[in-house]
Tab-separated table of N, CA, C and O in Angstrom:
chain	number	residue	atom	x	y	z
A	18	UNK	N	98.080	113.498	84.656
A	18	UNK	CA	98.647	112.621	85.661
A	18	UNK	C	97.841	112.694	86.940
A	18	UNK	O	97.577	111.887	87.831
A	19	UNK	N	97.509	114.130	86.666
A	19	UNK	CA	96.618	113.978	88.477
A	19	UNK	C	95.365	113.260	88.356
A	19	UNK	O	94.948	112.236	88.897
A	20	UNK	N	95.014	113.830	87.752
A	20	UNK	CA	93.536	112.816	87.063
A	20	UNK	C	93.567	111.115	87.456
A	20	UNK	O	92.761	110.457	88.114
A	21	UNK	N	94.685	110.753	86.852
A	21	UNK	CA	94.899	109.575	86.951
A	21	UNK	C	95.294	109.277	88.216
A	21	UNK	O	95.096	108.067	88.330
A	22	UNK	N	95.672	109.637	89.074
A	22	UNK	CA	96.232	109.191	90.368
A	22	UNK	C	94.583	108.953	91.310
A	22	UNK	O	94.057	108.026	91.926
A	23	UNK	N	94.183	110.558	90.921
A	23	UNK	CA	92.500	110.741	91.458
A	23	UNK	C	91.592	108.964	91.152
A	23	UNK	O	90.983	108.206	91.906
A	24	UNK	N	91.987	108.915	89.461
A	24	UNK	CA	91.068	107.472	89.139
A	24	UNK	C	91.659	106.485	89.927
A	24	UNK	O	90.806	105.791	90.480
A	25	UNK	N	93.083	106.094	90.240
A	25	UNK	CA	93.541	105.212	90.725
A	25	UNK	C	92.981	104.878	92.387
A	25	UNK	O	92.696	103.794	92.895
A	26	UNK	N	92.961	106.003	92.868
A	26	UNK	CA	92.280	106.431	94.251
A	26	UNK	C	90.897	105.819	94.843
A	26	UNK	O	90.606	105.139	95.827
A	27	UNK	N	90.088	106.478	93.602
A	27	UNK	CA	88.331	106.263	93.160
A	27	UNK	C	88.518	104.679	93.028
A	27	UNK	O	87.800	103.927	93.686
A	28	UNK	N	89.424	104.229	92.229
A	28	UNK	CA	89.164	102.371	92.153
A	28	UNK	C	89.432	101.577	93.269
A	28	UNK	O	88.929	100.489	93.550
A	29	UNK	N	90.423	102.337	93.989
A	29	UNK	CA	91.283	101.626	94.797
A	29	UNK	C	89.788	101.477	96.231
A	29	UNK	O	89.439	100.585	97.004
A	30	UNK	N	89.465	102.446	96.028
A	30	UNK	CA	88.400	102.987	96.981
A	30	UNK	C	87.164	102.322	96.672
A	30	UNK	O	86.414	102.042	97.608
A	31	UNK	N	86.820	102.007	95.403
A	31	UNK	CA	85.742	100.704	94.959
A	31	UNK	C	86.167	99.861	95.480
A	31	UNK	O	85.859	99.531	96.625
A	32	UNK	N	87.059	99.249	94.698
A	32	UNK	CA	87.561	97.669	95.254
A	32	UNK	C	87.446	97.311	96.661
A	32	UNK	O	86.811	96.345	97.085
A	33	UNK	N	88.216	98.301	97.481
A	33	UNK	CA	88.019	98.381	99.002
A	33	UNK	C	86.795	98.048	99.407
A	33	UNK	O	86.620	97.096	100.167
A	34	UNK	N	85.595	98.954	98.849
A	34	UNK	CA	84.547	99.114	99.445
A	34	UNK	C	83.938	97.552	99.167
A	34	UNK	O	83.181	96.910	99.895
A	35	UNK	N	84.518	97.172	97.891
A	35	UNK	CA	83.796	96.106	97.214
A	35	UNK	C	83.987	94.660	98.138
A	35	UNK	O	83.291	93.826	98.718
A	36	UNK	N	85.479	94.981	97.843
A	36	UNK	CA	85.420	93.665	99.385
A	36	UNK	C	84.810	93.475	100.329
A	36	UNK	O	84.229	92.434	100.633
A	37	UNK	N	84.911	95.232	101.368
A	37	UNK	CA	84.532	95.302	102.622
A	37	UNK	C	82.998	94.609	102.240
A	37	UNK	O	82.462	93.928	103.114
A	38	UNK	N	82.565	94.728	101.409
A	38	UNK	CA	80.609	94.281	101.459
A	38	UNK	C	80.705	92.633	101.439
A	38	UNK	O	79.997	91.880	102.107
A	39	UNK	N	81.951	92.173	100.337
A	39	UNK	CA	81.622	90.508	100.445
A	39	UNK	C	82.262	90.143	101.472
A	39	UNK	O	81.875	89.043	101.867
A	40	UNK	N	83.280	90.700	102.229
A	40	UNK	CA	83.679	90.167	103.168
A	40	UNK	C	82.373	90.508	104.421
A	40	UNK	O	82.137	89.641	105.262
A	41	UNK	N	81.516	91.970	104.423
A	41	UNK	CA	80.789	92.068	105.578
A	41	UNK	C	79.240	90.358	105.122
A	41	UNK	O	78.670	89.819	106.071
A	42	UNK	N	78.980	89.973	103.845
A	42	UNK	CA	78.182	89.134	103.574
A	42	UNK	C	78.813	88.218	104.114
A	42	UNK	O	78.176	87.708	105.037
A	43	UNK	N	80.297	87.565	103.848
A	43	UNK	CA	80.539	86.509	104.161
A	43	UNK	C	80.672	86.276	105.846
A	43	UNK	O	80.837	85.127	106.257
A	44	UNK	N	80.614	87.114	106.548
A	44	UNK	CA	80.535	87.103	108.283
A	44	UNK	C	79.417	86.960	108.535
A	44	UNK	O	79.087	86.238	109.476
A	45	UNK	N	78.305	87.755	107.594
A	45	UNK	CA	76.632	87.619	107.811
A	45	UNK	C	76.234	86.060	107.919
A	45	UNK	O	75.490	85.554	108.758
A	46	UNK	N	76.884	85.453	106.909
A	46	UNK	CA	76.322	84.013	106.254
A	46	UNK	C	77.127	83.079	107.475
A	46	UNK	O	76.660	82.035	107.930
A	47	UNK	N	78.356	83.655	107.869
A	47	UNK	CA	79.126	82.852	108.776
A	47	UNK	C	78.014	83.043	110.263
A	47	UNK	O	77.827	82.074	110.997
A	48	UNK	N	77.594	83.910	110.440
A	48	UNK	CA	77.060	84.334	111.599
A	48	UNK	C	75.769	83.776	111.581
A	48	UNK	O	75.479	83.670	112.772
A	49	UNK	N	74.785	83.340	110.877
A	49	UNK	CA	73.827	82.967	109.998
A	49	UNK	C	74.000	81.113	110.405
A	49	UNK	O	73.171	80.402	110.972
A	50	UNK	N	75.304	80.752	109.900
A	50	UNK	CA	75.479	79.705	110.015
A	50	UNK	C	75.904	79.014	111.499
A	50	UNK	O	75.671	77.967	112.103
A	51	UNK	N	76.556	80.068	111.675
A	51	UNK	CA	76.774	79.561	113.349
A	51	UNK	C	75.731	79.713	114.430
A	51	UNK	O	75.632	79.171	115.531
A	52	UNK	N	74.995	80.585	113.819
A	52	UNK	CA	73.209	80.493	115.228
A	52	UNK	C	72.211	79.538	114.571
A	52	UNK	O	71.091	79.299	115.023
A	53	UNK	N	72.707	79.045	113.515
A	53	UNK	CA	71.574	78.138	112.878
A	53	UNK	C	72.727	76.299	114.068
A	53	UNK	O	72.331	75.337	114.728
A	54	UNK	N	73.570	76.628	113.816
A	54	UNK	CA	74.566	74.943	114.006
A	54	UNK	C	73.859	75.371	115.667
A	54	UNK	O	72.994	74.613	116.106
A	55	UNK	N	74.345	76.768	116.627
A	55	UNK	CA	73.617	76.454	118.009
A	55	UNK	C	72.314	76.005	117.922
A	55	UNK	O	72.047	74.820	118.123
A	56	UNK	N	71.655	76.651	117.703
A	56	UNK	CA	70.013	76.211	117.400
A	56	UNK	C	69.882	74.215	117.536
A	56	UNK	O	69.276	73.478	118.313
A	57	UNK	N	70.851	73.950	116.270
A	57	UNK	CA	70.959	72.647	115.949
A	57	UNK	C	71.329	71.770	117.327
A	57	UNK	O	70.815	70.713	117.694
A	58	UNK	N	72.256	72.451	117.892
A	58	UNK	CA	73.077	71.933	119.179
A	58	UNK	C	72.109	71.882	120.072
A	58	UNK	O	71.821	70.798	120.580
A	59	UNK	N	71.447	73.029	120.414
A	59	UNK	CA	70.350	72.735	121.747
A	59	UNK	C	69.398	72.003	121.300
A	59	UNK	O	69.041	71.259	122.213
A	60	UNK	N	68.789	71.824	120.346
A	60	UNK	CA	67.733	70.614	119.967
A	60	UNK	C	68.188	69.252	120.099
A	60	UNK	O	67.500	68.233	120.143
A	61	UNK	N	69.709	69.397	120.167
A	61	UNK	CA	70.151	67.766	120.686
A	61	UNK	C	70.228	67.440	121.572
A	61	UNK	O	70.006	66.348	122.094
A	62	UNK	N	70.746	68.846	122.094
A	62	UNK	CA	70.610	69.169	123.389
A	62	UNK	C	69.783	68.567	124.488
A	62	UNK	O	69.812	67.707	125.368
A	63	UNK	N	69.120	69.383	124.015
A	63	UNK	CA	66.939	68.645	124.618
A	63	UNK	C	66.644	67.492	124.103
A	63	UNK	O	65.770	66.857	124.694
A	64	UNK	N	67.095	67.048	123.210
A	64	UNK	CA	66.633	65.600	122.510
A	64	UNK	C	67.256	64.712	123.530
A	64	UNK	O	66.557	63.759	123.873
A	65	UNK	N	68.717	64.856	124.224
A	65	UNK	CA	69.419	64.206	124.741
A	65	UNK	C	68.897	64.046	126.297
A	65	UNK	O	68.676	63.047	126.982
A	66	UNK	N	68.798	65.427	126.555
A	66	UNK	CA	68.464	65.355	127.829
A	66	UNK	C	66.847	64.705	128.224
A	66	UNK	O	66.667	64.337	129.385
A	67	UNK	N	65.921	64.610	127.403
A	67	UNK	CA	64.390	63.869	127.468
A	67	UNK	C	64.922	62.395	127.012
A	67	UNK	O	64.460	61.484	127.699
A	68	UNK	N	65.622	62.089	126.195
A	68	UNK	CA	66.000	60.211	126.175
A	68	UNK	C	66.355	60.032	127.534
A	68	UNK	O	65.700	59.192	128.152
A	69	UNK	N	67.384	60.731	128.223
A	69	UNK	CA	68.218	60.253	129.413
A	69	UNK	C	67.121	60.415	130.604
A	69	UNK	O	67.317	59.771	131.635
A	70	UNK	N	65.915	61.292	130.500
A	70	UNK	CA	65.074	61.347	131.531
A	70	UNK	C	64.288	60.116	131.245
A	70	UNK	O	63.770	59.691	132.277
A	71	UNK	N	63.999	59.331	130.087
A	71	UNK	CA	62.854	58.867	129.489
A	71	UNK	C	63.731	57.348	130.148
A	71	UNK	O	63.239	56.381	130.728
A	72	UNK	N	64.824	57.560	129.870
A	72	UNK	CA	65.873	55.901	130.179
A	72	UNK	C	65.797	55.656	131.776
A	72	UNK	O	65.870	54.567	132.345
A	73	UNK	N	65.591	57.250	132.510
A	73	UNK	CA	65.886	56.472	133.919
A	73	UNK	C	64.628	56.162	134.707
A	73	UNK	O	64.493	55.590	135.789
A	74	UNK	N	63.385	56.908	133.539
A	74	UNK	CA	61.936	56.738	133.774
A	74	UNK	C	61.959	55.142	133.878
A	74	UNK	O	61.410	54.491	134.766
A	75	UNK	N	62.743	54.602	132.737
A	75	UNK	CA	62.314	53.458	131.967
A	75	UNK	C	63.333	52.402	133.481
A	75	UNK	O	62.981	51.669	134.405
A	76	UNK	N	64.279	52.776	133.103
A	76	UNK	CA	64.744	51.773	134.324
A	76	UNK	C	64.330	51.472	135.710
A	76	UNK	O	64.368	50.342	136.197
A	77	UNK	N	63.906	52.603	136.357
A	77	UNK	CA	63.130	52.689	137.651
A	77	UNK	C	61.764	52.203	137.510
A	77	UNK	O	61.235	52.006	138.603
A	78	UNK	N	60.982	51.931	136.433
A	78	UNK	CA	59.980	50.950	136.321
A	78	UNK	C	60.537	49.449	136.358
A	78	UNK	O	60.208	48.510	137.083
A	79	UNK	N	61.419	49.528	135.415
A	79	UNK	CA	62.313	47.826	135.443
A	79	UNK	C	62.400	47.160	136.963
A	79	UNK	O	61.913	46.121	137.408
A	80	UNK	N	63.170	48.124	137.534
A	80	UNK	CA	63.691	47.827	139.308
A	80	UNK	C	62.356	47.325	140.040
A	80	UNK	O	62.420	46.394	140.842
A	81	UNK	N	60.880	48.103	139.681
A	81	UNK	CA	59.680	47.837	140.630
A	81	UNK	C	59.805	46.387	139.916
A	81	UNK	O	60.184	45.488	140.667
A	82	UNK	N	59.582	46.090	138.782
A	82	UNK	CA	59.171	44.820	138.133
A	82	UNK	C	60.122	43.853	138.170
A	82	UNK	O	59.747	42.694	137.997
A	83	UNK	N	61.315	44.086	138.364
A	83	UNK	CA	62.317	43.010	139.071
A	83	UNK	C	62.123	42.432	140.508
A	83	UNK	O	62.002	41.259	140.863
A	84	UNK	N	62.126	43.589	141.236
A	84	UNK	CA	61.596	43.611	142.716
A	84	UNK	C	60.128	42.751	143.087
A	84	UNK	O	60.002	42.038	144.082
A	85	UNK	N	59.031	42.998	142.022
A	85	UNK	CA	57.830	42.427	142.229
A	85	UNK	C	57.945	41.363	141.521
A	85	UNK	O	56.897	40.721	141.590
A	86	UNK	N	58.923	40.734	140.698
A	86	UNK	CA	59.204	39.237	140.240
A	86	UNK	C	59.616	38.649	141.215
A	86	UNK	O	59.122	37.569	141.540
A	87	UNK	N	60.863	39.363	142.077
A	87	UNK	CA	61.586	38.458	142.884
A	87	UNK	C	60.778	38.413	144.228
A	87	UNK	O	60.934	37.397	144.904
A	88	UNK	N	59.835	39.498	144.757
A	88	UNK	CA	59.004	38.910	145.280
A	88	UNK	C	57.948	37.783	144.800
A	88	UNK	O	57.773	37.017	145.747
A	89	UNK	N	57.432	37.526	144.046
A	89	UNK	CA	56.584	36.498	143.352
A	89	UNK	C	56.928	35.371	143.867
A	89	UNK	O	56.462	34.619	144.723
A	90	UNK	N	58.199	35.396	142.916
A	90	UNK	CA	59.363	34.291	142.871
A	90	UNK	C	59.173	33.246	144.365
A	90	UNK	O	58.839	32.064	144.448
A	91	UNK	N	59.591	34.387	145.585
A	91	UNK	CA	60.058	33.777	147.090
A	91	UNK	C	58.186	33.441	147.448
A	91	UNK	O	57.890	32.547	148.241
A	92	UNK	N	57.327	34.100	146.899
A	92	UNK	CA	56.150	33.623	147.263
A	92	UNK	C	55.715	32.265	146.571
A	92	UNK	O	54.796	31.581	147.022
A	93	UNK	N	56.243	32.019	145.749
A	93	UNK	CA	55.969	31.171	144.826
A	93	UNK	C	56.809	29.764	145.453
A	93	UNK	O	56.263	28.720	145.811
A	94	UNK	N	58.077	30.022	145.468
A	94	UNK	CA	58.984	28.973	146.579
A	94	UNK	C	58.639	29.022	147.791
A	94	UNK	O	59.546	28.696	148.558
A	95	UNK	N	57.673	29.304	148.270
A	95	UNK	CA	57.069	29.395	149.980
A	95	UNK	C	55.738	28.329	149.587
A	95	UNK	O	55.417	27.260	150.105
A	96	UNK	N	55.279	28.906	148.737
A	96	UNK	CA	53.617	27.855	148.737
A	96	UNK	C	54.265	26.524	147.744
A	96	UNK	O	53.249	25.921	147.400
A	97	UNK	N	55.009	26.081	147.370
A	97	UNK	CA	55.673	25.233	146.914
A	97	UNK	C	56.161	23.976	147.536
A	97	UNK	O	55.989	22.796	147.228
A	98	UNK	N	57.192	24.882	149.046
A	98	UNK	CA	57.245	24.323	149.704
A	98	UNK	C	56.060	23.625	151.327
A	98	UNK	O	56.147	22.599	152.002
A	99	UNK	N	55.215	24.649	151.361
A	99	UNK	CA	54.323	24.234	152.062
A	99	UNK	C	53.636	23.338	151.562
A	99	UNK	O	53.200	22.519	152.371
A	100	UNK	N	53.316	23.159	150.266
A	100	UNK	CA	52.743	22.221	149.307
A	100	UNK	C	53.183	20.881	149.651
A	100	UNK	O	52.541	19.936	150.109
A	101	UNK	N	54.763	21.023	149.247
A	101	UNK	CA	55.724	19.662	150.122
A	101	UNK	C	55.286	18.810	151.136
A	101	UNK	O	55.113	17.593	151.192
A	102	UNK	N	55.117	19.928	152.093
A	102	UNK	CA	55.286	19.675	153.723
A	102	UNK	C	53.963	18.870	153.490
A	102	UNK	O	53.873	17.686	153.814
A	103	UNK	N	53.065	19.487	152.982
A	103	UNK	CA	51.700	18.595	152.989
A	103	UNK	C	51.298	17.585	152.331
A	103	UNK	O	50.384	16.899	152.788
A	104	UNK	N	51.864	17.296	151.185
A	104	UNK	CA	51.666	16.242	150.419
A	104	UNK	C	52.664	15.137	151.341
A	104	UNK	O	52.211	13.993	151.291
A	105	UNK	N	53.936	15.273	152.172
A	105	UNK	CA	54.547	14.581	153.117
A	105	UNK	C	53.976	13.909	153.912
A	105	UNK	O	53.877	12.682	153.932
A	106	UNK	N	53.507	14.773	154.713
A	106	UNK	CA	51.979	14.653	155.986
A	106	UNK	C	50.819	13.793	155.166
A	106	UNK	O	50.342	12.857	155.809
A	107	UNK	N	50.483	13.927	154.284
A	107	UNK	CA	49.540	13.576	153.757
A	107	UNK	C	50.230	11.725	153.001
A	107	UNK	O	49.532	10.744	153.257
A	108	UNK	N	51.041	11.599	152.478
A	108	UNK	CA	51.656	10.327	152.839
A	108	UNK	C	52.080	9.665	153.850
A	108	UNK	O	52.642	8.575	153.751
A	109	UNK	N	51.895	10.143	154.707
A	109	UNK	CA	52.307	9.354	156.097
A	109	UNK	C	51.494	8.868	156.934
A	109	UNK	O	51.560	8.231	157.986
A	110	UNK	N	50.343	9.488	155.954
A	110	UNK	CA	49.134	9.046	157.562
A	110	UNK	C	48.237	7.507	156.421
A	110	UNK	O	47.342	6.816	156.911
């Protein structure tokens, strides 16, 4: 009987141990997996943050080239109208 209590002990004491290892693997693989998903996160991270630098790069060029249209534009309606004035003058005489 003692014997047997001893084996019951010895198994009980495998099994234990046996878990404790797949359970210490399965925290490894969890732990494994969760610095691999951060990893993943800051590369979007940075992916995100260089589009949003790259977008306001991109828009603040837009603004000069709006700005230098709509100047054009009023230069363009200035010699247009002086054009007017002279082809006017120039019928009248």
């Amino acid at each position: 009987m003692r014997k047997l209590t001893i084996a019951g002990f010895a198994l009980a004491t495998a099994l234990t141990a046996g878990c404790a290892t797949t359970d210490q693997g399965a925290i490894d693989d969890a732990n494994a997996t969760a610095s691999s998903a951060e990893q993943t996160a800051e590369n979007a991270l940075n992916t995100a943050n260089s589009a949003s630098s790259a977008a306001r790069s991109a828009q603040a060029t837009a603004d000069e080239a709006l700005a230098a249209a709509r100047a054009a534009q009023r230069s363009a309606e200035e010699a247009n109208e002086r054009a007017k004035r002279m082809l006017e003058r120039a019928s009248q005489k």
